[in-house]
Amino acid sequence: VKGQLPFFTGSVRWVPKLGIGYTTFTETIVQTDLATNVTTSENSISGIYAVAGFQMIPCSWLVIDIDYSRTVSGSGSNTSALAATDPTVVKYDAASLARIRAGAIFRLSKHFDLGAQFIQRSIGFTASGTASTESQTQILGMLGLEW
């Protein structure tokens, strides 16, 4: 659920946004050693998250969007297994997921848009007093067609 309340400063339109939701994130890691043993590890985090950000529209052909989200109550686990063995499951004492996203969309014509987006996600978890954090960065491109 997200709320937005647009306002103007001069000719620039601002759209602040605040929201809350539920997320599930799963990350699977597969490793093979020199003896060709395959180990699979899966981190899973879920929980309620909050999001805050804004959209800025300085002119009719440009939209800039930035937001940040983070779990406010998260839980998770890690499941790992060597091929052909029973998996080991570790429940996290604490787990969190955070994301920052920034992007822009350029209107090339009435029917075509071109955009790019930067996303960085990080997961954090604590198990048996040991804390760990992993992050992932993506840069995405977009070509839009509207009719």
XYZ file of C-alpha atoms in Angstrom:
147
model
C 0.000 0.000 0.000
C 1.529 3.306 -1.074
C 0.329 6.887 -0.718
C 1.374 9.744 -2.990
C 0.619 13.472 -2.719
C 1.800 15.510 -5.744
C 2.663 19.209 -5.472
C 4.362 21.841 -7.660
C 7.319 24.165 -7.094
C 7.295 26.462 -10.098
C 7.022 24.230 -13.151
C 8.477 21.142 -11.416
C 6.028 18.464 -10.243
C 7.060 16.540 -7.109
C 5.391 13.298 -6.050
C 6.514 12.166 -2.569
C 5.577 8.603 -1.668
C 5.290 6.628 1.552
C 4.161 3.059 1.865
C 4.167 -0.225 3.684
C 3.999 -3.788 2.390
C 5.138 -7.377 2.760
C 8.161 -8.828 0.970
C 9.751 -12.204 0.382
C 13.318 -12.435 -0.916
C 15.209 -15.625 -1.742
C 18.830 -15.873 -2.860
C 20.257 -19.187 -4.091
C 24.018 -19.770 -4.255
C 25.476 -22.848 -5.965
C 29.181 -23.678 -5.482
C 31.274 -26.420 -7.033
C 34.685 -27.344 -5.634
C 37.600 -29.009 -7.451
C 36.298 -32.481 -6.552
C 32.999 -31.521 -8.302
C 31.038 -31.531 -5.056
C 28.069 -29.187 -5.440
C 26.894 -27.210 -2.425
C 23.623 -25.289 -2.583
C 22.825 -22.537 -0.104
C 19.578 -20.565 -0.006
C 18.970 -17.429 2.072
C 15.325 -16.550 2.559
C 14.044 -13.349 4.198
C 10.459 -12.162 4.558
C 8.646 -9.495 6.527
C 6.900 -6.142 6.634
C 8.734 -3.289 4.921
C 8.398 0.479 4.613
C 9.181 2.557 1.519
C 9.830 6.293 1.142
C 10.854 8.288 -1.891
C 9.836 10.814 -4.481
C 9.312 11.309 -8.164
C 10.383 14.575 -9.795
C 8.980 15.647 -13.161
C 10.882 18.801 -14.207
C 9.453 18.851 -17.753
C 7.123 16.867 -20.013
C 9.926 14.638 -21.368
C 11.786 13.678 -18.134
C 10.802 11.723 -14.982
C 13.299 11.106 -12.146
C 12.415 8.549 -9.467
C 14.239 7.733 -6.190
C 13.111 5.529 -3.306
C 14.406 3.545 -0.342
C 12.777 0.534 1.299
C 13.701 -1.532 4.324
C 12.140 -4.320 6.344
C 10.804 -3.121 9.696
C 10.240 -6.655 10.973
C 11.937 -9.485 9.158
C 12.589 -13.157 9.696
C 14.572 -15.622 7.671
C 16.576 -18.797 7.371
C 19.448 -20.399 5.513
C 19.138 -23.847 3.967
C 22.334 -25.475 2.744
C 23.109 -28.931 1.438
C 25.881 -30.874 -0.203
C 24.417 -32.770 -3.174
C 22.702 -36.018 -2.107
C 22.666 -35.122 1.606
C 19.951 -33.900 3.925
C 19.755 -30.100 4.032
C 20.774 -28.134 7.110
C 18.375 -25.328 8.096
C 19.494 -22.393 10.280
C 16.849 -19.927 11.499
C 18.140 -16.349 11.713
C 17.899 -14.488 15.018
C 17.395 -11.280 12.991
C 17.053 -10.616 9.263
C 16.676 -7.487 7.138
C 16.370 -6.491 3.497
C 17.059 -2.968 2.194
C 16.846 -1.484 -1.295
C 17.729 1.871 -2.817
C 16.525 2.607 -6.323
C 17.127 5.596 -8.603
C 16.138 6.001 -12.219
C 15.091 8.286 -15.027
C 12.707 7.977 -17.962
C 13.102 10.112 -21.079
C 10.095 10.532 -23.377
C 11.571 10.336 -26.887
C 8.246 10.813 -28.663
C 4.521 10.411 -28.041
C 4.819 6.610 -28.108
C 8.437 5.823 -27.077
C 10.277 6.092 -23.743
C 13.886 5.311 -22.873
C 14.972 4.775 -19.268
C 17.634 3.519 -16.892
C 17.541 2.419 -13.281
C 20.159 1.766 -10.592
C 19.163 -0.687 -7.839
C 21.198 -1.788 -4.837
C 19.829 -4.456 -2.494
C 21.418 -5.665 0.696
C 20.418 -8.430 3.047
C 21.612 -8.721 6.596
C 21.180 -11.530 9.074
C 22.349 -12.627 12.484
C 22.612 -16.253 13.544
C 24.144 -17.440 16.826
C 25.612 -13.984 17.482
C 27.374 -13.736 14.081
C 26.220 -10.951 11.750
C 26.586 -11.043 7.979
C 25.638 -8.711 5.114
C 25.495 -9.326 1.376
C 24.688 -6.827 -1.370
C 23.740 -6.862 -5.024
C 23.843 -4.017 -7.553
C 21.906 -3.867 -10.815
C 21.786 -1.341 -13.630
C 18.773 -1.814 -15.868
C 17.737 -0.259 -19.166
C 14.211 0.188 -20.440
C 12.585 0.870 -23.794
C 8.894 1.735 -23.473
C 6.170 1.621 -26.075
C 2.810 3.333 -25.388
C -0.326 3.273 -27.522
